[in-house]
mmCIF file of C-alpha atoms in Angstrom:
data_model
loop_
_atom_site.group_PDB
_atom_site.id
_atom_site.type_symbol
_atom_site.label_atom_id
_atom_site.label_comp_id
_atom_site.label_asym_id
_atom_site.label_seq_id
_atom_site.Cartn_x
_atom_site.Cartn_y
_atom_site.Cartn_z
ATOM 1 C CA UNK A 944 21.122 11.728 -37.736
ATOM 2 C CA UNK A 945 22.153 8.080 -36.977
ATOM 3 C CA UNK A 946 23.078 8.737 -33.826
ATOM 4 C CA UNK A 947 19.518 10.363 -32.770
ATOM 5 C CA UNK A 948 17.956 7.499 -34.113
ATOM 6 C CA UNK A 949 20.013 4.972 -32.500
ATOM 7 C CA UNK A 950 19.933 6.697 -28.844
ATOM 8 C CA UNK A 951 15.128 6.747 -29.999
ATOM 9 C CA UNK A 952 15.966 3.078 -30.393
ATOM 10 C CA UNK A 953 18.049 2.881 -26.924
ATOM 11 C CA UNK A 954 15.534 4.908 -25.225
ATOM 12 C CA UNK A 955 12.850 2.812 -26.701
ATOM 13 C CA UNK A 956 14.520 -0.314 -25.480
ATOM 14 C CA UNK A 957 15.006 0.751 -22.147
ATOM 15 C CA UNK A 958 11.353 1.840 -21.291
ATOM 16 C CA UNK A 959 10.139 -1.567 -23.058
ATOM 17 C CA UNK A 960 12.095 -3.473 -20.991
ATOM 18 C CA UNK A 961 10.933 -2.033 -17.546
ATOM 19 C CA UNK A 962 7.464 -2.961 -18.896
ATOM 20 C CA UNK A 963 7.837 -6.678 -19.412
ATOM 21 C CA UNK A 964 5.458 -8.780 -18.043
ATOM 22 C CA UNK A 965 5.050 -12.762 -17.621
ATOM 23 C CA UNK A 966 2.462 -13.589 -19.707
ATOM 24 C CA UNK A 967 4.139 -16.807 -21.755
ATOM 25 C CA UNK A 968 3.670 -16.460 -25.739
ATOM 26 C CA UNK A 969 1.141 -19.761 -25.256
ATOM 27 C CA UNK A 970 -0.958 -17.794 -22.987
ATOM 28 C CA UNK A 971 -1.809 -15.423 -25.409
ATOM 29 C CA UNK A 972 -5.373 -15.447 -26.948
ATOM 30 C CA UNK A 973 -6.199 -15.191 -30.912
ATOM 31 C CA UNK A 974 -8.749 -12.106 -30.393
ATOM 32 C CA UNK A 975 -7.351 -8.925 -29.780
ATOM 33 C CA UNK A 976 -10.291 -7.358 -27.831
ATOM 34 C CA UNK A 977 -10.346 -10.349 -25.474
ATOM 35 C CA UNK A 978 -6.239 -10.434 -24.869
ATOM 36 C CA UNK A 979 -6.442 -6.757 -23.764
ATOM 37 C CA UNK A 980 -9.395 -7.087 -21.758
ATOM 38 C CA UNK A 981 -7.464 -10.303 -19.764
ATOM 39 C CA UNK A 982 -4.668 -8.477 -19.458
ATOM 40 C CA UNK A 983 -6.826 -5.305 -17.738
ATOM 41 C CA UNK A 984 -8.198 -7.846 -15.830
ATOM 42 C CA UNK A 985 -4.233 -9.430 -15.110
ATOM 43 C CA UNK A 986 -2.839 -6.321 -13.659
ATOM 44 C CA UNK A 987 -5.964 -6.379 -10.984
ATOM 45 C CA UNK A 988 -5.438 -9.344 -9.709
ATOM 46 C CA UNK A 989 -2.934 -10.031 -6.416
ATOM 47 C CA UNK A 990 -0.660 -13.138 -7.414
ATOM 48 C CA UNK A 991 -1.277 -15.142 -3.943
ATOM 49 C CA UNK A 992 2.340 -16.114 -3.982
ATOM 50 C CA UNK A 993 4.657 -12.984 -4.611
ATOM 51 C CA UNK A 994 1.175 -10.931 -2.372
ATOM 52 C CA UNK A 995 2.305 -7.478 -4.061
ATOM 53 C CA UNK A 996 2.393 -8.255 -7.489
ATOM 54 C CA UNK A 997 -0.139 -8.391 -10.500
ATOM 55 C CA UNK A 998 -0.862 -11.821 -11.971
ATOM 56 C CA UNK A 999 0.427 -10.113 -15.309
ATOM 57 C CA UNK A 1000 3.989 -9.197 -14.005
ATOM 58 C CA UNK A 1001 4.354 -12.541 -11.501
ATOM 59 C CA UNK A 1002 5.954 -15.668 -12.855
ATOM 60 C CA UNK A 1003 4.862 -17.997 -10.170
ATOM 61 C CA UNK A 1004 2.921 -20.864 -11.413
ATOM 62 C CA UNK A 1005 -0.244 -20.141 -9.372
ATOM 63 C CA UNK A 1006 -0.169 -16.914 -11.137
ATOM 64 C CA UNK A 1007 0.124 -18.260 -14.510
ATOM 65 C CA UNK A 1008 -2.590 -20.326 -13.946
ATOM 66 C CA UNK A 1009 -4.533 -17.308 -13.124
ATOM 67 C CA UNK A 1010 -3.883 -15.443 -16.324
ATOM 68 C CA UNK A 1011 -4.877 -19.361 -17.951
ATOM 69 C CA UNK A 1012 -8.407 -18.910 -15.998
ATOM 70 C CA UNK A 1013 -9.358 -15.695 -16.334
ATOM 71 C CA UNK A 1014 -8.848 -16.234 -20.101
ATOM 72 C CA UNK A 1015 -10.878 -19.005 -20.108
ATOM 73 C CA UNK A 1016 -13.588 -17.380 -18.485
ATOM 74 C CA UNK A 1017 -13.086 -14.580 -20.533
ATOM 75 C CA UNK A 1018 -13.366 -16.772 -23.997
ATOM 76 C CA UNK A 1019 -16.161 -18.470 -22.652
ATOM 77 C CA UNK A 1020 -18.338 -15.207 -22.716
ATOM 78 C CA UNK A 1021 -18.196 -13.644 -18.927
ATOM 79 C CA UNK A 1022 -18.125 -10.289 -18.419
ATOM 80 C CA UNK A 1023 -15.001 -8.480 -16.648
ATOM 81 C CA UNK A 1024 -17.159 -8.086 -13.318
ATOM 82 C CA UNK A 1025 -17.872 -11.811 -13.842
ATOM 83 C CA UNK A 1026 -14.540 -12.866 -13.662
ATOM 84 C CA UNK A 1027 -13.455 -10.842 -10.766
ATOM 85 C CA UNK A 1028 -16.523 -11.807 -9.231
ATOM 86 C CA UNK A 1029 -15.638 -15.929 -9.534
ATOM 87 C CA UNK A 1030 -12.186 -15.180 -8.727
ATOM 88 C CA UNK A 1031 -13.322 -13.405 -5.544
ATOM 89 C CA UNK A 1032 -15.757 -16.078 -4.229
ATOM 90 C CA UNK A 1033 -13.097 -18.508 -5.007
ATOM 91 C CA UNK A 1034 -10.153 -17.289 -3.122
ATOM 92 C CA UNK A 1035 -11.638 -13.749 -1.246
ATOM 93 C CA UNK A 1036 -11.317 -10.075 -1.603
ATOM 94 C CA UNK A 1037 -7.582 -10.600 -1.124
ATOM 95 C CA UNK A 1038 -7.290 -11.786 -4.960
ATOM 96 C CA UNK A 1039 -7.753 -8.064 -5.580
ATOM 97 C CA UNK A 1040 -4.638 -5.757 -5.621
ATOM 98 C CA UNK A 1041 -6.826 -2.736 -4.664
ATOM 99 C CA UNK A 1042 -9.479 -3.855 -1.627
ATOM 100 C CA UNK A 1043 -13.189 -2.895 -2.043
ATOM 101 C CA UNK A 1044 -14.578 -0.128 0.114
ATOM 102 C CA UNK A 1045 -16.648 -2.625 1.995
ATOM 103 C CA UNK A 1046 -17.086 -3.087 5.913
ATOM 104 C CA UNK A 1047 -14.522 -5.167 6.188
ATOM 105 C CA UNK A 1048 -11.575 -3.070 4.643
ATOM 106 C CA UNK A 1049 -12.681 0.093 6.077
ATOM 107 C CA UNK A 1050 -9.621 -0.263 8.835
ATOM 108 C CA UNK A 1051 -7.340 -0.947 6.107
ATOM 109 C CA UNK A 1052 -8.246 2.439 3.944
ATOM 110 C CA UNK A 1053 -8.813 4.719 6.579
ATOM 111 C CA UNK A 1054 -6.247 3.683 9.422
ATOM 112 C CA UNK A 1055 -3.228 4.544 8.185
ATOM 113 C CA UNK A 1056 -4.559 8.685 7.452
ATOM 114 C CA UNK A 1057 -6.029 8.397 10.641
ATOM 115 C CA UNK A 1058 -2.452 7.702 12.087
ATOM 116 C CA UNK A 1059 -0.915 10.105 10.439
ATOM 117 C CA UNK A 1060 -2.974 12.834 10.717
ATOM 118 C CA UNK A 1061 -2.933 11.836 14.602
ATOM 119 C CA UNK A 1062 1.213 11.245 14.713
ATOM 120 C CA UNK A 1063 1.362 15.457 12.940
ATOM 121 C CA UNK A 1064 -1.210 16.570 15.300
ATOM 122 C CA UNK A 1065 1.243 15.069 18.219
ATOM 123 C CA UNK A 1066 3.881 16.717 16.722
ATOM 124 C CA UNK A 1067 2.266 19.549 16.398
ATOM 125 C CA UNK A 1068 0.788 19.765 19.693
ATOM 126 C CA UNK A 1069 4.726 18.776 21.084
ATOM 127 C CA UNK A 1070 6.539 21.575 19.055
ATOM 128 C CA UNK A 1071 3.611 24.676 20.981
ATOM 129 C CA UNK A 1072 4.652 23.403 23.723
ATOM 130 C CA UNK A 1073 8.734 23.399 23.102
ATOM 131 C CA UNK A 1074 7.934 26.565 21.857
ATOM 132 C CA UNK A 1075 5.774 27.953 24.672
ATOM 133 C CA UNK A 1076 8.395 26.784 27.091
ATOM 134 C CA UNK A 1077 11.506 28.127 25.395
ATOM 135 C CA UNK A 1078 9.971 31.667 25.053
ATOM 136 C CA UNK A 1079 9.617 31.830 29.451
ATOM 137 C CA UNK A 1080 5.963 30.537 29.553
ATOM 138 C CA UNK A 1081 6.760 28.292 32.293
ATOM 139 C CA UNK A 1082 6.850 29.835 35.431
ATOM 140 C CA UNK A 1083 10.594 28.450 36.717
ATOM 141 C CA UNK A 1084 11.467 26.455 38.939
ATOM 142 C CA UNK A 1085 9.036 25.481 41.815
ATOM 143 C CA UNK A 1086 9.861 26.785 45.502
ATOM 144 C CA UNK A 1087 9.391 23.996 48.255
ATOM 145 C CA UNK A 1088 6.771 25.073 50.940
ATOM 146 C CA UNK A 1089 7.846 25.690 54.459
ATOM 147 C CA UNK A 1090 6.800 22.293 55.496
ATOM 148 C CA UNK A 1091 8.497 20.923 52.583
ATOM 149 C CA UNK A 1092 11.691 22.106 53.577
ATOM 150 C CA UNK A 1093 11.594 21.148 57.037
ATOM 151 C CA UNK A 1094 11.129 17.666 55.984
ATOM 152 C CA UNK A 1095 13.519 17.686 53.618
ATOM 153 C CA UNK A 1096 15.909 18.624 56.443
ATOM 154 C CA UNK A 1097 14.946 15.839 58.514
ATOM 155 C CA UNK A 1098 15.337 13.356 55.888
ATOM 156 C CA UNK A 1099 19.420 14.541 54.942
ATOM 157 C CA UNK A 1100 19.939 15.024 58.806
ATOM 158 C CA UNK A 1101 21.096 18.408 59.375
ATOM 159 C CA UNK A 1102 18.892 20.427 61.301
ATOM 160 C CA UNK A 1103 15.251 20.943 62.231
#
C-alpha cells in the first residue's frame, strides 16, 4: 500500500510541477474570486518580451508588472472585458495571445488553411498527373516533322 501511495504522491508531483507558473507569492491578492479571475485574465495575455508566452507563466519583469496591473484594475472594480480592453488600447491587439477576428487579423487566421489546403491540392493535382503518365497516358515521344529534320541535319553538318 505504501508504495501506491508514494508513486500518487510522485505522480502528483510531477504533473504539479509542469504547471508552475510565475506569479510571485506578493502578487497574490487576499480575495479568492478576484485571484482566479486575474489569473484567467494572466494566461490571455501575450508577455511582450518572451511574445509566446502567457503573462502567468513568463518571469520577465514587464510581465510581472502585467499580472501587478491587471490586479489592480481588477481590485479597483473593472470588469474582465475592461481590463483587456485598457490593456489593448494601451499596447494593441498584440497583448492578446489569441488575435480577435477583426479586419485586421483576418490574413493571420485564414492564410495559413488557405496555404495548406492550396500546397494538398498541388500535390494532389501533381500525383494525377505522375499517375496519368506512368499508366501510358502520354502519347511517347514526339516525332520531328520533315522540315524539322532537315534542319536538324544542316545544323550537325551531315547531309541535306
Amino acid at each position: 500500500m505504501n508504495r501506491v501511495l508514494s508513486r500518487l504522491v510522485a505522480i502528483a508531483l510531477i504533473i504539479g510541477a509542469s504547471t508552475a507558473y510565475a506569479v510571485q507569492p506578493d502578487e497574490i491578492m487576499a480575495n479568492a474570486v478576484q485571484e482566479s479571475r486575474a489569473r484567467e485574465l494572466s494566461r490571455e495575455l501575450r508577455c511582450m518580451v518572451c511574445q509566446n508566452q502567457s503573462i502567468d507563466d513568463s518571469d520577465a519583469p514587464l510581465a510581472r508588472d502585467l499580472r501587478l496591473l491587471v490586479r489592480e484594475r481588477i481590485a479597483s472594480g473593472e470588469s474582465n472585458s475592461q481590463v483587456i480592453e485598457f490593456l489593448v488600447a494601451r499596447y494593441g491587439d498584440f497583448v492578446l495571445l489569441r488575435p480577435r477576428l477583426i479586419g485586421v487579423t483576418l490574413l493571420l487566421w485564414f492564410l495559413p488553411p488557405l496555404f495548406l489546403s492550396g500546397g494538398g491540392l498541388a500535390l494532389w493535382l501533381n500525383s494525377r498527373r505522375h499517375i496519368r503518365l506512368s499508366d501510358g497516358g502520354s502519347p511517347g515521344p514526339l516525332e520531328l516533322s520533315e522540315e524539322e529534320k532537315a534542319r536538324l541535319e544542316r545544323l550537325i553538318g551531315g547531309p541535306a
